[in-house]
Amino acid sequence: DAGQIVLYEKQQGKLPAKLSDLGTPSQTNMFFTTDPWMTELSYTPKSDGTFELRSAGPDKILDTTDDVAQTF
């Protein structure tokens, strides 16, 4: 999730290329890679240093009108 991505950036000096770069979720490395519908989150790092996290929403299909997205 966004907090772990920001922490990674502070520690590594760059955004992760993909969510799996954050490591494996565990008790000491807590983050979510799926949305409430158990669909993998879409992560897009941007050249301006921001990134987008996107949920496919209830229909579980990316880039449809029910997607939930936020840029950080």
PDB file of C-alpha atoms in Angstrom:
ATOM      1  CA  ASP A   1       0.000   0.000   0.000  1.00  0.00           C
ATOM      2  CA  ALA A   2       1.000   3.648  -0.258  1.00  0.00           C
ATOM      3  CA  GLY A   3       2.745   3.837   3.120  1.00  0.00           C
ATOM      4  CA  GLN A   4       5.079   0.947   2.334  1.00  0.00           C
ATOM      5  CA  ILE A   5       5.828   2.408  -1.105  1.00  0.00           C
ATOM      6  CA  VAL A   6       6.796   5.761   0.449  1.00  0.00           C
ATOM      7  CA  LEU A   7       8.934   3.966   3.056  1.00  0.00           C
ATOM      8  CA  TYR A   8      10.681   2.006   0.287  1.00  0.00           C
ATOM      9  CA  GLU A   9      11.341   5.259  -1.585  1.00  0.00           C
ATOM     10  CA  LYS A  10      12.861   6.876   1.511  1.00  0.00           C
ATOM     11  CA  GLN A  11      15.086   3.843   2.163  1.00  0.00           C
ATOM     12  CA  GLN A  12      16.084   3.118  -1.453  1.00  0.00           C
ATOM     13  CA  GLY A  13      16.054   6.625  -2.917  1.00  0.00           C
ATOM     14  CA  LYS A  14      13.618   5.623  -5.668  1.00  0.00           C
ATOM     15  CA  LEU A  15      10.135   4.238  -6.133  1.00  0.00           C
ATOM     16  CA  PRO A  16       9.870   0.476  -6.519  1.00  0.00           C
ATOM     17  CA  ALA A  17       9.534  -0.648 -10.131  1.00  0.00           C
ATOM     18  CA  LYS A  18       6.754  -3.057  -9.121  1.00  0.00           C
ATOM     19  CA  LEU A  19       4.837  -3.952  -5.953  1.00  0.00           C
ATOM     20  CA  SER A  20       6.754  -7.220  -5.552  1.00  0.00           C
ATOM     21  CA  ASP A  21       9.907  -5.127  -4.940  1.00  0.00           C
ATOM     22  CA  LEU A  22       8.433  -4.377  -1.497  1.00  0.00           C
ATOM     23  CA  GLY A  23       9.025  -7.992  -0.484  1.00  0.00           C
ATOM     24  CA  THR A  24       6.609 -10.540   0.879  1.00  0.00           C
ATOM     25  CA  PRO A  25       3.817  -9.322   3.154  1.00  0.00           C
ATOM     26  CA  SER A  26       4.412 -10.525   6.720  1.00  0.00           C
ATOM     27  CA  GLN A  27       3.933  -9.498  10.359  1.00  0.00           C
ATOM     28  CA  THR A  28       6.954  -7.171  10.072  1.00  0.00           C
ATOM     29  CA  ASN A  29       6.382  -6.076   6.464  1.00  0.00           C
ATOM     30  CA  MET A  30       2.684  -5.267   6.385  1.00  0.00           C
ATOM     31  CA  PHE A  31       1.117  -4.106   3.151  1.00  0.00           C
ATOM     32  CA  PHE A  32      -1.673  -5.178   0.848  1.00  0.00           C
ATOM     33  CA  THR A  33      -1.270  -6.183  -2.786  1.00  0.00           C
ATOM     34  CA  THR A  34      -4.974  -6.929  -3.301  1.00  0.00           C
ATOM     35  CA  ASP A  35      -8.101  -4.811  -3.078  1.00  0.00           C
ATOM     36  CA  PRO A  36     -11.236  -5.643  -1.027  1.00  0.00           C
ATOM     37  CA  TRP A  37     -12.447  -7.827  -3.938  1.00  0.00           C
ATOM     38  CA  MET A  38      -9.205  -9.866  -3.751  1.00  0.00           C
ATOM     39  CA  THR A  39      -7.938  -8.532  -7.088  1.00  0.00           C
ATOM     40  CA  GLU A  40      -4.307  -7.491  -7.464  1.00  0.00           C
ATOM     41  CA  LEU A  41      -3.778  -3.739  -7.154  1.00  0.00           C
ATOM     42  CA  SER A  42      -2.365  -1.965 -10.174  1.00  0.00           C
ATOM     43  CA  TYR A  43       0.739   0.082  -9.321  1.00  0.00           C
ATOM     44  CA  THR A  44       2.137   2.670 -11.723  1.00  0.00           C
ATOM     45  CA  PRO A  45       5.237   4.696 -10.823  1.00  0.00           C
ATOM     46  CA  LYS A  46       5.380   8.030 -12.667  1.00  0.00           C
ATOM     47  CA  SER A  47       8.400   9.947 -13.926  1.00  0.00           C
ATOM     48  CA  ASP A  48       7.549  12.950 -11.727  1.00  0.00           C
ATOM     49  CA  GLY A  49       8.096  10.900  -8.542  1.00  0.00           C
ATOM     50  CA  THR A  50       4.420  10.194  -7.891  1.00  0.00           C
ATOM     51  CA  PHE A  51       2.693   6.854  -8.251  1.00  0.00           C
ATOM     52  CA  GLU A  52      -0.817   5.571  -8.815  1.00  0.00           C
ATOM     53  CA  LEU A  53      -2.518   2.722  -6.979  1.00  0.00           C
ATOM     54  CA  ARG A  54      -5.625   1.420  -8.741  1.00  0.00           C
ATOM     55  CA  SER A  55      -8.245  -1.086  -7.713  1.00  0.00           C
ATOM     56  CA  ALA A  56     -10.255  -2.755 -10.463  1.00  0.00           C
ATOM     57  CA  GLY A  57     -13.350  -2.291  -8.306  1.00  0.00           C
ATOM     58  CA  PRO A  58     -16.241  -4.693  -7.833  1.00  0.00           C
ATOM     59  CA  ASP A  59     -16.259  -5.839 -11.477  1.00  0.00           C
ATOM     60  CA  LYS A  60     -12.588  -6.915 -11.094  1.00  0.00           C
ATOM     61  CA  ILE A  61     -11.711  -5.432 -14.509  1.00  0.00           C
ATOM     62  CA  LEU A  62      -9.166  -2.621 -14.756  1.00  0.00           C
ATOM     63  CA  ASP A  63      -9.901   0.586 -16.620  1.00  0.00           C
ATOM     64  CA  THR A  64     -13.671   0.502 -16.224  1.00  0.00           C
ATOM     65  CA  THR A  65     -15.915   3.080 -14.582  1.00  0.00           C
ATOM     66  CA  ASP A  66     -15.945   1.417 -11.164  1.00  0.00           C
ATOM     67  CA  ASP A  67     -12.156   1.523 -10.695  1.00  0.00           C
ATOM     68  CA  VAL A  68     -10.853   3.239  -7.572  1.00  0.00           C
ATOM     69  CA  ALA A  69      -7.574   5.080  -8.174  1.00  0.00           C
ATOM     70  CA  GLN A  70      -5.413   7.506  -6.277  1.00  0.00           C
ATOM     71  CA  THR A  71      -2.159   9.227  -7.122  1.00  0.00           C
ATOM     72  CA  PHE A  72       0.320   9.796  -4.299  1.00  0.00           C
TER      73      PHE A  72
END
